[in-house]
mmCIF file of C-alpha atoms in Angstrom:
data_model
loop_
_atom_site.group_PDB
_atom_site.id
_atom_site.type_symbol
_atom_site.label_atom_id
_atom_site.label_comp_id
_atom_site.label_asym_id
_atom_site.label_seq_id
_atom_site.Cartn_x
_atom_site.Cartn_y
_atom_site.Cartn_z
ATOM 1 C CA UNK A 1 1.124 -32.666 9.760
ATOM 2 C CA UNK A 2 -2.396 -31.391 10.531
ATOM 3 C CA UNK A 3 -3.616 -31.381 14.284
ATOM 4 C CA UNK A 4 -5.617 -34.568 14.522
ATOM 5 C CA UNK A 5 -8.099 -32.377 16.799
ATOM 6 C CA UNK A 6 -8.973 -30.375 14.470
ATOM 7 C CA UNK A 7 -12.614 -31.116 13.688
ATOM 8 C CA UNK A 8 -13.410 -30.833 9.839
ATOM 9 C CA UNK A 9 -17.240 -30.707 9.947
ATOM 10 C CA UNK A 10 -17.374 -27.779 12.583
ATOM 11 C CA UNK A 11 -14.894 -25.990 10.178
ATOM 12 C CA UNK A 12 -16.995 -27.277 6.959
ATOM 13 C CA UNK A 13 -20.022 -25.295 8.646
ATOM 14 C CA UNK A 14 -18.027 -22.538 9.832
ATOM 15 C CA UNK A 15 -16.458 -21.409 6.046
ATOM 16 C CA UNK A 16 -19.762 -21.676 4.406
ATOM 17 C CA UNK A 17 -21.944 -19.946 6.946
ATOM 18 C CA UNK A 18 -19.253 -17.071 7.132
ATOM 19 C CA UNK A 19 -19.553 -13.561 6.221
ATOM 20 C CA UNK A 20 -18.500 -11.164 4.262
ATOM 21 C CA UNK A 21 -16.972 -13.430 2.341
ATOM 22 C CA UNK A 22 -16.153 -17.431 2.935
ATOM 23 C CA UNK A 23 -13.845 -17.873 5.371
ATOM 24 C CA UNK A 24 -12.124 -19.779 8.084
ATOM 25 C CA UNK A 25 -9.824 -19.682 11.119
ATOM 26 C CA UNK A 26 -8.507 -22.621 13.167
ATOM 27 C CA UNK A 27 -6.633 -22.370 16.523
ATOM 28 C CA UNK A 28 -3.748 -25.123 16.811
ATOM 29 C CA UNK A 29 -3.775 -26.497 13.454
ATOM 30 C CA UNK A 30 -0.824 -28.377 13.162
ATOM 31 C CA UNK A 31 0.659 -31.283 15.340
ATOM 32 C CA UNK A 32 2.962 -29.110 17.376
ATOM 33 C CA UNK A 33 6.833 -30.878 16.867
ATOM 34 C CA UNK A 34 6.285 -29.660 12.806
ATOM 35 C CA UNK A 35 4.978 -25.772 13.823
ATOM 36 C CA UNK A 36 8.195 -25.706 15.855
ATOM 37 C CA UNK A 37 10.060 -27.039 13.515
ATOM 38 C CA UNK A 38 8.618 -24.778 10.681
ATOM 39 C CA UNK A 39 8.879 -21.990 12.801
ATOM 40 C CA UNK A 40 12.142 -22.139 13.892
ATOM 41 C CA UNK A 41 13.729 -22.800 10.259
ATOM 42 C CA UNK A 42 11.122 -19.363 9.047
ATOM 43 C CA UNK A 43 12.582 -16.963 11.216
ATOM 44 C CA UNK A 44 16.222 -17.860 9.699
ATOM 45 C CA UNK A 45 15.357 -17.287 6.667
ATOM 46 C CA UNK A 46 16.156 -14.702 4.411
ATOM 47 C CA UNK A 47 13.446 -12.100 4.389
ATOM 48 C CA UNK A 48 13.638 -9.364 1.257
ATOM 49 C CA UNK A 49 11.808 -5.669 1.693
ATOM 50 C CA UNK A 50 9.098 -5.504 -1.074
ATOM 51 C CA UNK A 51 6.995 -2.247 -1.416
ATOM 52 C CA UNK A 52 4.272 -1.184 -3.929
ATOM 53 C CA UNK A 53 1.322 1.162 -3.663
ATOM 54 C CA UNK A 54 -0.268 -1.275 -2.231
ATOM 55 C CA UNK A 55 1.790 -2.902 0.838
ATOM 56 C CA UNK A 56 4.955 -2.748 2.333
ATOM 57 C CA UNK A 57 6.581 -5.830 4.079
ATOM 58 C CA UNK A 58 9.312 -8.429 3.489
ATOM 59 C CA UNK A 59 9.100 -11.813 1.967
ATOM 60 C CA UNK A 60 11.610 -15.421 1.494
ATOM 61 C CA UNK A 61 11.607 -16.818 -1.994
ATOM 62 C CA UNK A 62 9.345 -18.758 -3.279
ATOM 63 C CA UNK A 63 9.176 -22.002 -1.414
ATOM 64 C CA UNK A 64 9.411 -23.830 -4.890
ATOM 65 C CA UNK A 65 13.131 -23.083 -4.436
ATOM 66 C CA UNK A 66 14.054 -22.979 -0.876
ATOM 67 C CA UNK A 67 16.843 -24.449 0.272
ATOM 68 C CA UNK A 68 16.216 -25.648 3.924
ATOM 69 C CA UNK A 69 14.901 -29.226 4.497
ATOM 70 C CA UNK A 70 12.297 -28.015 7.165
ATOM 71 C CA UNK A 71 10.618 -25.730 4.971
ATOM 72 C CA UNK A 72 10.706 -28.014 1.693
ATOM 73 C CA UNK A 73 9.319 -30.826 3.825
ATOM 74 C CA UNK A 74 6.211 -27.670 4.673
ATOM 75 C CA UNK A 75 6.178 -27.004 1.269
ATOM 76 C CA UNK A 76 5.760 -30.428 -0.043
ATOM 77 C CA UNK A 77 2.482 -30.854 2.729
ATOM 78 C CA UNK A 78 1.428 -27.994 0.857
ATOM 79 C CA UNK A 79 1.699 -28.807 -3.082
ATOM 80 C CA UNK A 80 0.589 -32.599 -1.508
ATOM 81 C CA UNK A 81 -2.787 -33.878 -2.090
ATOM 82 C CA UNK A 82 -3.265 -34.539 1.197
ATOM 83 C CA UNK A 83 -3.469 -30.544 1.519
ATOM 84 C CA UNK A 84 -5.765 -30.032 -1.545
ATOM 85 C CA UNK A 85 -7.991 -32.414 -0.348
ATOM 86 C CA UNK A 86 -8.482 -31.221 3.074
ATOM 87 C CA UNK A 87 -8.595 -27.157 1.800
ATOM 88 C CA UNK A 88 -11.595 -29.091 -1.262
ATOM 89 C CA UNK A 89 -13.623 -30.693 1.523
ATOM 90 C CA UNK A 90 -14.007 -27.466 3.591
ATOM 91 C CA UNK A 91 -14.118 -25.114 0.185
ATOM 92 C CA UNK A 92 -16.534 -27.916 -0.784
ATOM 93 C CA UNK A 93 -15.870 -27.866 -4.544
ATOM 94 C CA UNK A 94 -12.394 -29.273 -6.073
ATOM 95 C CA UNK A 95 -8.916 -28.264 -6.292
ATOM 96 C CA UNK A 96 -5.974 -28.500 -8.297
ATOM 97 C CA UNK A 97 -3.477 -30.596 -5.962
ATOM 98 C CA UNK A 98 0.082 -28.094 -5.495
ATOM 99 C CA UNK A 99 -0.108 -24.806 -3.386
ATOM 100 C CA UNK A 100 0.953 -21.934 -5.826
ATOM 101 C CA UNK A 101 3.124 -18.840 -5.150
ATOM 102 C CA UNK A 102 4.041 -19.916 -1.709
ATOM 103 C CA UNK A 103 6.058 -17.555 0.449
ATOM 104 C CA UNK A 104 7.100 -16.926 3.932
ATOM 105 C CA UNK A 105 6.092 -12.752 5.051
ATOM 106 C CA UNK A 106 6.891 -10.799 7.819
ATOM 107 C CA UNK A 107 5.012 -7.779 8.858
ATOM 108 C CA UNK A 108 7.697 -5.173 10.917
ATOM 109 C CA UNK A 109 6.756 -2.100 12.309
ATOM 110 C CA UNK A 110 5.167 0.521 9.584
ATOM 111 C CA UNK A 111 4.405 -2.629 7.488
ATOM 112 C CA UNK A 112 1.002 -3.423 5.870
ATOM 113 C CA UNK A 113 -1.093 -4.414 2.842
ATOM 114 C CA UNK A 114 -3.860 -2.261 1.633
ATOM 115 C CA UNK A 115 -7.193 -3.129 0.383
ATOM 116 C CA UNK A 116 -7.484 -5.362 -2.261
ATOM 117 C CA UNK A 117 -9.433 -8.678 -3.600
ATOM 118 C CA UNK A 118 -6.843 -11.274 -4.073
ATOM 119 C CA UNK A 119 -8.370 -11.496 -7.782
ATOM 120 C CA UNK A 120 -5.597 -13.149 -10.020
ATOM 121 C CA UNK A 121 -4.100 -15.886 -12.252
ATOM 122 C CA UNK A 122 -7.802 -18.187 -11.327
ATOM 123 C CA UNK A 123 -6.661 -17.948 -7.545
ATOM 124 C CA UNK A 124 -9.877 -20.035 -6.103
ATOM 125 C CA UNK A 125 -8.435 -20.199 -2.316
ATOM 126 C CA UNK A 126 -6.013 -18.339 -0.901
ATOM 127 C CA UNK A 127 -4.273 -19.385 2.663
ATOM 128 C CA UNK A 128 -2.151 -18.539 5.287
ATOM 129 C CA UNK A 129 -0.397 -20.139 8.102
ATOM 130 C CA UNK A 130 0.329 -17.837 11.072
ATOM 131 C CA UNK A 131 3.731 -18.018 13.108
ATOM 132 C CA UNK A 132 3.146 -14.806 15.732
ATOM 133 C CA UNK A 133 0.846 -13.961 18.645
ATOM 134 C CA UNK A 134 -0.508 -9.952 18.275
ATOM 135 C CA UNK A 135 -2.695 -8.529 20.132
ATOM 136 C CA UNK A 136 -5.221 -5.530 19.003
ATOM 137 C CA UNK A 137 -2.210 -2.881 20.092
ATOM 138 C CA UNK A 138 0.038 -4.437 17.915
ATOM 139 C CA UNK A 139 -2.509 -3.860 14.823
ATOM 140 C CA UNK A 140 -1.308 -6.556 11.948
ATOM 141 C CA UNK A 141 -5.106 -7.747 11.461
ATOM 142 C CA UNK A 142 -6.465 -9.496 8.478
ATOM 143 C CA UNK A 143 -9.306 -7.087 7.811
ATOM 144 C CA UNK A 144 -12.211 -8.248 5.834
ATOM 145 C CA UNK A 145 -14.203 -4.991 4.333
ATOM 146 C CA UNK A 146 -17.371 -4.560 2.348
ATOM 147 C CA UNK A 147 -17.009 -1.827 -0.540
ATOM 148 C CA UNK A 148 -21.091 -2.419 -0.845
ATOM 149 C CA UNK A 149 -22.115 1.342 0.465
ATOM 150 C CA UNK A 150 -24.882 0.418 2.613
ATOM 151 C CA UNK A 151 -25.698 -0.859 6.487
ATOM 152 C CA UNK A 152 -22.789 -3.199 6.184
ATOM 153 C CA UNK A 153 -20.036 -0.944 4.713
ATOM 154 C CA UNK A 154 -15.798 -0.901 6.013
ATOM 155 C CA UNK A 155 -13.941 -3.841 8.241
ATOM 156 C CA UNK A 156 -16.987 -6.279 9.068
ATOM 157 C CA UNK A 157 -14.442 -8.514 10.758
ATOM 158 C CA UNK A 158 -11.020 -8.896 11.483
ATOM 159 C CA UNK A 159 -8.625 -11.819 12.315
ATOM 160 C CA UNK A 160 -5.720 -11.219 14.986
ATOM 161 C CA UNK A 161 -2.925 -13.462 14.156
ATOM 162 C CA UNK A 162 -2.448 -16.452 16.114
ATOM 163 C CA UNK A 163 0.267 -18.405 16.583
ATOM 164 C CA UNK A 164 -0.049 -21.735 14.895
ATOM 165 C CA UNK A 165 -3.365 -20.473 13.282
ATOM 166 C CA UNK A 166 -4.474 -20.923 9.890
ATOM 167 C CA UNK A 167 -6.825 -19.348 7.922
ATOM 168 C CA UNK A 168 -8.423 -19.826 4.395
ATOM 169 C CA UNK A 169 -10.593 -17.640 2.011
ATOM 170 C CA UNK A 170 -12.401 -17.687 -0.736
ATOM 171 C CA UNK A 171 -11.357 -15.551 -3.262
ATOM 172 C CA UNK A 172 -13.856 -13.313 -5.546
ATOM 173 C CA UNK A 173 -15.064 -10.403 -5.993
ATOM 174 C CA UNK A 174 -16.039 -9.259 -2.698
ATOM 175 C CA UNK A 175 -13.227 -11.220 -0.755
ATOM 176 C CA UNK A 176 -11.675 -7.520 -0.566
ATOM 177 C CA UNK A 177 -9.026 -7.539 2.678
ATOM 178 C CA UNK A 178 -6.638 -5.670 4.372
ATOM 179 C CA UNK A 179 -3.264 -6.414 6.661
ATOM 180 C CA UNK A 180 -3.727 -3.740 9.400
ATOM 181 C CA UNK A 181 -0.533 -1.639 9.585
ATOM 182 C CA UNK A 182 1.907 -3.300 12.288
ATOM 183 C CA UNK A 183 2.510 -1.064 15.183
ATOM 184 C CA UNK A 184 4.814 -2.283 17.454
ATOM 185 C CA UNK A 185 7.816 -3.558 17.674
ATOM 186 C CA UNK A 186 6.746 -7.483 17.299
ATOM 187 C CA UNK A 187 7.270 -9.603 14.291
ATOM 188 C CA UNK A 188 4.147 -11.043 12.420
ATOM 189 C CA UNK A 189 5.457 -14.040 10.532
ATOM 190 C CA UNK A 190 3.511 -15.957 7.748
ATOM 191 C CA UNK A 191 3.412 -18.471 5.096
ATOM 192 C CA UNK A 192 0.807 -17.763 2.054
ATOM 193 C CA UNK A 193 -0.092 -19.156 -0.690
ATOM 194 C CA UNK A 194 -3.256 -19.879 -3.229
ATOM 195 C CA UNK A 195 -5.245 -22.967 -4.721
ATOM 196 C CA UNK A 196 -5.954 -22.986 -7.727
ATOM 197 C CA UNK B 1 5.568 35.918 -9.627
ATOM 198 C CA UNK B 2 6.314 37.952 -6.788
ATOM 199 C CA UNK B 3 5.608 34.758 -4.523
ATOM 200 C CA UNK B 4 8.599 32.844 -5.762
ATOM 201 C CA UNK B 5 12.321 32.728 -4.613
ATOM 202 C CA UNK B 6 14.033 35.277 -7.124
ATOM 203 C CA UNK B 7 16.762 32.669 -7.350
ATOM 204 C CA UNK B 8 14.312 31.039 -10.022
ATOM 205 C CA UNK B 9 13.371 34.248 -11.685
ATOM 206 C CA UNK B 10 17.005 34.986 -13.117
ATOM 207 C CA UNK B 11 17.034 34.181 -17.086
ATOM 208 C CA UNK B 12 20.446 31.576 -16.454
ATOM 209 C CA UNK B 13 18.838 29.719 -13.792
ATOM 210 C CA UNK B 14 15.283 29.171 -16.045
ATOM 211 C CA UNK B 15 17.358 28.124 -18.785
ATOM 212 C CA UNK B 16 19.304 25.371 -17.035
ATOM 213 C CA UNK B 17 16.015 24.216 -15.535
ATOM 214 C CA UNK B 18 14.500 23.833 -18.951
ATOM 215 C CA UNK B 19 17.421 22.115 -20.363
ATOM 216 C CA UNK B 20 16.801 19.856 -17.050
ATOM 217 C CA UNK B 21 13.734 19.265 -17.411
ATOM 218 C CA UNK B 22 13.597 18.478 -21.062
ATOM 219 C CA UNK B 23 16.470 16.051 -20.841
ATOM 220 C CA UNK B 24 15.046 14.130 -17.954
ATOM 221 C CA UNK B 25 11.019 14.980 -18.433
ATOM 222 C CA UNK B 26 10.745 15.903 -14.899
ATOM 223 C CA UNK B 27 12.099 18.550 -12.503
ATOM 224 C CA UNK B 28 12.562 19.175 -8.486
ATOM 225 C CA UNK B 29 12.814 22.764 -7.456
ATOM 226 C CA UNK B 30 13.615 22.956 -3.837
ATOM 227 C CA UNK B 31 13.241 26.676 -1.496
ATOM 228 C CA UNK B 32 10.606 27.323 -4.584
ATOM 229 C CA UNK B 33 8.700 29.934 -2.797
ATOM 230 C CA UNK B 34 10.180 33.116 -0.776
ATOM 231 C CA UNK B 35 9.507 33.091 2.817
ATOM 232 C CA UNK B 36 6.881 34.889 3.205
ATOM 233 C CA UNK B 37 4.350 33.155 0.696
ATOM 234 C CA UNK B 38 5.830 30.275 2.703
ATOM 235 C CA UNK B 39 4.229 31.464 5.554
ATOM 236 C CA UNK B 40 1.052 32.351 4.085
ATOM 237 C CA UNK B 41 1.203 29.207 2.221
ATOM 238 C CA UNK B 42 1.095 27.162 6.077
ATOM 239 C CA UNK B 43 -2.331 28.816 7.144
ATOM 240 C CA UNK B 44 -3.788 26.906 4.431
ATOM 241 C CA UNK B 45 -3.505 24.072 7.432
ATOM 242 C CA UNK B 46 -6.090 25.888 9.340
ATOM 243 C CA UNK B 47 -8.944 25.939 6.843
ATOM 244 C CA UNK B 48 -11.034 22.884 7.645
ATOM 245 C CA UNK B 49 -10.286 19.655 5.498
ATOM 246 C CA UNK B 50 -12.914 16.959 4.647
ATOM 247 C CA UNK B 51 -12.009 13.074 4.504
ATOM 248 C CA UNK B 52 -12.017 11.250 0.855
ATOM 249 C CA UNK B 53 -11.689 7.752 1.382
ATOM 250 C CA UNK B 54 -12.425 5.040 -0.638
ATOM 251 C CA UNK B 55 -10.902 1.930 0.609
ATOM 252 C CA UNK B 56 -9.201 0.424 -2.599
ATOM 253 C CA UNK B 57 -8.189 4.055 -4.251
ATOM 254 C CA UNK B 58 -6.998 6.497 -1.961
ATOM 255 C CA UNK B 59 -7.234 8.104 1.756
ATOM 256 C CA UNK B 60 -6.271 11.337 2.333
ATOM 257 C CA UNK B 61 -8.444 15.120 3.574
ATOM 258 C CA UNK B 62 -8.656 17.861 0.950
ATOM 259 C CA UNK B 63 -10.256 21.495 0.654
ATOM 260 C CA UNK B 64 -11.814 23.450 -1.995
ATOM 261 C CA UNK B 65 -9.692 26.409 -2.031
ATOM 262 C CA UNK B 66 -10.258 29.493 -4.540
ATOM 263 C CA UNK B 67 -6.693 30.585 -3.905
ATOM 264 C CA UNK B 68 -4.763 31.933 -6.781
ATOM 265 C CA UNK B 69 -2.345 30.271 -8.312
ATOM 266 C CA UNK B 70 -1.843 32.392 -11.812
ATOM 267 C CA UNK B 71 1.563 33.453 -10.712
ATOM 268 C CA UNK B 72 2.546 29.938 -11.024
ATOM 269 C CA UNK B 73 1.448 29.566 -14.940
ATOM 270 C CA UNK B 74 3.261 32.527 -15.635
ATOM 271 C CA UNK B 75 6.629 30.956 -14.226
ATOM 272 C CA UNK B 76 5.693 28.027 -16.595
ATOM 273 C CA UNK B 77 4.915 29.812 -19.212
ATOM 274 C CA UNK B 78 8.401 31.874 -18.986
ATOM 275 C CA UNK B 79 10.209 29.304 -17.891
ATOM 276 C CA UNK B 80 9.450 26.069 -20.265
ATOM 277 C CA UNK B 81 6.758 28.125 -22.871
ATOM 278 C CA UNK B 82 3.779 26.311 -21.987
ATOM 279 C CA UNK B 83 0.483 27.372 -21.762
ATOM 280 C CA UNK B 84 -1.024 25.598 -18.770
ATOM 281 C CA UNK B 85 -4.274 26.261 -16.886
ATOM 282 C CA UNK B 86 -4.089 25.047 -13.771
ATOM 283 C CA UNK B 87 -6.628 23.004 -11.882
ATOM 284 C CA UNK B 88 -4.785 22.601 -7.956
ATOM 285 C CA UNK B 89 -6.177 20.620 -4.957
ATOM 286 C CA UNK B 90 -5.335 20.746 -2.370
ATOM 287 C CA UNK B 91 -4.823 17.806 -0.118
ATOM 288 C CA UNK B 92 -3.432 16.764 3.125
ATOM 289 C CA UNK B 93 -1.675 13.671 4.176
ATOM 290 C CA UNK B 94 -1.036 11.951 7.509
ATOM 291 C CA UNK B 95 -0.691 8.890 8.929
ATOM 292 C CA UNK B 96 -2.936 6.092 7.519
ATOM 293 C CA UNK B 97 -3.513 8.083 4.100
ATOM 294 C CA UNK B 98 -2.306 7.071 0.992
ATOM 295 C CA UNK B 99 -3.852 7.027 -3.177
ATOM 296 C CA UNK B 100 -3.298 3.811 -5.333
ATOM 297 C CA UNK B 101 -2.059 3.723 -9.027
ATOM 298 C CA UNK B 102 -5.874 2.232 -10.033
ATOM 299 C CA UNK B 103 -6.919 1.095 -13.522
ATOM 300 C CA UNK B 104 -10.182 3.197 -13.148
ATOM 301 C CA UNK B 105 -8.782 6.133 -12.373
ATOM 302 C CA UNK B 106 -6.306 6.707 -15.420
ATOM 303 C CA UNK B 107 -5.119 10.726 -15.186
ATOM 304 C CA UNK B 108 -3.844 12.427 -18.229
ATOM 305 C CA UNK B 109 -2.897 15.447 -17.845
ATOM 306 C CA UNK B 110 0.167 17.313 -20.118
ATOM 307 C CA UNK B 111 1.581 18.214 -17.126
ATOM 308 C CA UNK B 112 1.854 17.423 -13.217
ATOM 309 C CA UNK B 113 2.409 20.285 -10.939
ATOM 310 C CA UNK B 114 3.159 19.983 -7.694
ATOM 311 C CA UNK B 115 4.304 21.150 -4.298
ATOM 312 C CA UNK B 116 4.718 20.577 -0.461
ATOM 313 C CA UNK B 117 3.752 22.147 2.334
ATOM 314 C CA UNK B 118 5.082 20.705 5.407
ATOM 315 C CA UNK B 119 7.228 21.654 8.105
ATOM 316 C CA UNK B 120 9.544 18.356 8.876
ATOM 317 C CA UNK B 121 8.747 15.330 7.272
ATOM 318 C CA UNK B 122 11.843 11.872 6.486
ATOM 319 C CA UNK B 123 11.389 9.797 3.422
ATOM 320 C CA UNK B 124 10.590 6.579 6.179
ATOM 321 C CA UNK B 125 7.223 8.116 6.758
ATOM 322 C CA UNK B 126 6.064 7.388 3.393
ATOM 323 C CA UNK B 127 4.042 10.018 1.868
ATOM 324 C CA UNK B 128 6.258 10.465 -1.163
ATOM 325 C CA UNK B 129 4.799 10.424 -4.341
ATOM 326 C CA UNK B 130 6.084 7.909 -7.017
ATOM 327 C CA UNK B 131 5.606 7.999 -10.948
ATOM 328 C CA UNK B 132 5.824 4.859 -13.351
ATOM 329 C CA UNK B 133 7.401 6.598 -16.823
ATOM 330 C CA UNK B 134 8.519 3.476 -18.947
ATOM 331 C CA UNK B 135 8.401 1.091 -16.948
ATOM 332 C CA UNK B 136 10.788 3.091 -14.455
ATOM 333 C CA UNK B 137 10.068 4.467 -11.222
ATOM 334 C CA UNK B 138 10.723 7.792 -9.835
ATOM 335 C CA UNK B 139 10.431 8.895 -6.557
ATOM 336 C CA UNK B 140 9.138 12.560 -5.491
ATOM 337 C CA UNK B 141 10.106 12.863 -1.516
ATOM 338 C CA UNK B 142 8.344 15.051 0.280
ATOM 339 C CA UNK B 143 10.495 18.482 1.374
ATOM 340 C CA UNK B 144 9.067 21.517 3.145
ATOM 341 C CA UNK B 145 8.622 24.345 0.017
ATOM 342 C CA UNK B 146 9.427 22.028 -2.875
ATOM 343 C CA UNK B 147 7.925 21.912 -6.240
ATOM 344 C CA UNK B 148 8.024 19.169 -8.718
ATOM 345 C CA UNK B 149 7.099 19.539 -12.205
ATOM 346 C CA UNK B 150 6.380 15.904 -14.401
ATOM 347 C CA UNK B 151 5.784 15.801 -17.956
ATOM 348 C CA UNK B 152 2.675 13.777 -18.484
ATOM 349 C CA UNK B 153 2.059 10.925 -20.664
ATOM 350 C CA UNK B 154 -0.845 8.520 -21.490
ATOM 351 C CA UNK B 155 0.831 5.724 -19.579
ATOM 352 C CA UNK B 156 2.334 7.445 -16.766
ATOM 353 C CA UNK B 157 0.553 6.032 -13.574
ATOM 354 C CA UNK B 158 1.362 7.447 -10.039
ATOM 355 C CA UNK B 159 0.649 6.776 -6.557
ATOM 356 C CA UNK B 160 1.279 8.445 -3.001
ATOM 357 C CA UNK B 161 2.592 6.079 -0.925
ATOM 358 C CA UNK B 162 0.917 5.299 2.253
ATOM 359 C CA UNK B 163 1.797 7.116 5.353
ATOM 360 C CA UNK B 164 3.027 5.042 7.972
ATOM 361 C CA UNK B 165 3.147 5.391 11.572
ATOM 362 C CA UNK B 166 6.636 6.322 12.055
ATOM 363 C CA UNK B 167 5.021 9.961 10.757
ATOM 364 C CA UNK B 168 3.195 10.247 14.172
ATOM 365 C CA UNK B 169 1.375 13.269 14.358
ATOM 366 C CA UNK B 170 3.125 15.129 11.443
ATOM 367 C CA UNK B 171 0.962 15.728 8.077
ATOM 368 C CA UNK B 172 2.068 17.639 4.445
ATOM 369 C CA UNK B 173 -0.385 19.603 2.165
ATOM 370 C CA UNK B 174 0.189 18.483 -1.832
ATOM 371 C CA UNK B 175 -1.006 21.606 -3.521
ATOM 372 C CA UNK B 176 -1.291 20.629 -7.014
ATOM 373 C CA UNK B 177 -2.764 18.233 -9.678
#
């Protein structure tokens, strides 16, 4: 499933020398036949509008229940060990094998998620697999932000989706992060979830 | 009370909005004001506004005004009996602002007072202020001269939801608390 180019030391080095909070993002992460396959069966599925105080966007069921074979077979990479055991070696401590709460997302014009720190249920990673190529016009950036109010205060660095892109944080209590508000007319399509 | 729409002034129409309001614990008056405090009420967009942003509670720009808003506590007082001083803000909202229902920040106040200053604003903007009574949620849209009156509660919780970009250049002032 995973891109057999994609180097795991480089990415060990890169999540724990990363700021403000642990973090990682890898171009072309999966072998390309399953991202078009997972893609393809994502953007047929059923998307529901969901809408707090805090974001507004629409997400599939929880992939412990989906239906099409595609996106079980993805969801069974990600509750495998296989998956825990490649997110533990870059996180560098261990993992409970089985991805929880996983979802597919998409981000529509007007959509967004507002600042928050991911803090929950002994989340220990949280991760997300990207399906759509923005640009900076199209906003839809994973912000990372600092609430500390000195030098290094606000967005210290943002991610612009990617297609076939994933990216992996630590959670605690400075992993505070934003979605961006989409502003186009594209479609940002993900699949999230959290370690445990 | 010279500033409000005489509609609301007539003894019948104050009784049937208490009744309202007491059966339901909330109440939306819509063409509150008379036209011309309308008007005066829409150079309160002039007056320079500073930011308050903090990035996991609220964004939105807000002025200390000293305006006078006794008139108001009388039609309270007539209309429902209750005593209420009241302690407005007012606040503007445009597009990226929003306020978060937050832990920290747990209001109580007997009652919520409230109304919009605006002069076209849709519901798919966002903007519209929602309160969580019992586990229910209501939703307060934002209308050009509307007032909304809420009947507080220890575990009422309320947010303004953010404003998206759909709203482009358009903004509302909240007058209230």
């Amino acid at each position: 499933m995973i891109n057999s180019k994609v180097n795991l030391e480089k990415i060990k080095r890169s999540f724990s020398d990363s700021k403000p909070f642990k973090h990682v993002f890898i171009k072309d992460f999966l072998e390309r036949g399953e991202y078009g396959k997972t893609y393809k069966s994502l953007v047929r599925e059923t998307f529901e509008i969901k809408n707090s105080d805090l974001f507004s966007f629409s997400q599939t069921c929880d992939f412990s229940s989906i239906n099409h074979k595609d996106l079980k077979f993805f969801y069974n990479f990600l509750v495998s060990k296989e998956f825990s055991d490649f997110v533990s070696k870059i996180y560098g401590k261990k993992l409970k094998v089985g991805a929880i709460n996983v979802s597919g997302t998409l981000y529509q014009k007007g959509d967004y998620l507002l600042c928050h720190d991911d803090m929950l249920d002994d989340r220990k990673i949280a991760f997300m697999f990207y399906f759509s190529d923005l640009s900076k016009k199209d906003g839809g950036s994973f912000d990372m932000i600092s609430l500390k109010k000195n030098s290094d205060f606000g967005i210290l660095k943002s991610i612009t989706p990617k297609e076939n892109s994933f990216f992996m944080f630590e959670v605690s209590n400075k992993s505070f992060h934003q979605v961006q508000e989409v502003l186009t007319d594209i479609k940002r399509y993900s699949i999230s979830g959290w370690l445990k | 009370m010279n500033e409000i729409n005489d509609f609301y002034l007539d003894k019948d129409v104050m009784s049937l909005v208490k009744k309202d309001f007491n059966k339901k614990g909330f109440v939306v008056l819509d063409n509150f004001f008379n036209n011309s405090y309308c008007s005066d009420l829409k150079r309160l967009n002039k007056l320079k506004f500073k930011e308050s942003f903090i990035w996991n509670i609220e964004k939105f720009s807000f002025i200390k005004d000293h305006r006078d808003f006794n008139f108001l506590s009388d039609f309270l007082e007539t209309c429902f009996g209750i005593k209420i001083k009241l302690d407005f803000q007012i606040k503007r909202f445009s597009h990226r602002d929003f306020t978060l229902r937050h832990d920290s920040v747990k209001l109580f106040n007997d009652f919520y007072v409230w109304f919009y200053v605006c002069n076209k604003w849709d519901e798919s903007f966002g903007g519209y202020r929602v309160f969580e009574i019992k586990g229910k949620q209501f939703i307060f849209n934002v209308k050009p001269n509307r007032i909304c009156i809420v009947k507080g509660d220890k575990k009422i919780n309320n947010f303004v939801k953010y404003v998206n970009c759909f709203s482009g250049k358009n903004s509302f002032l909240m007058v209230g608390n």
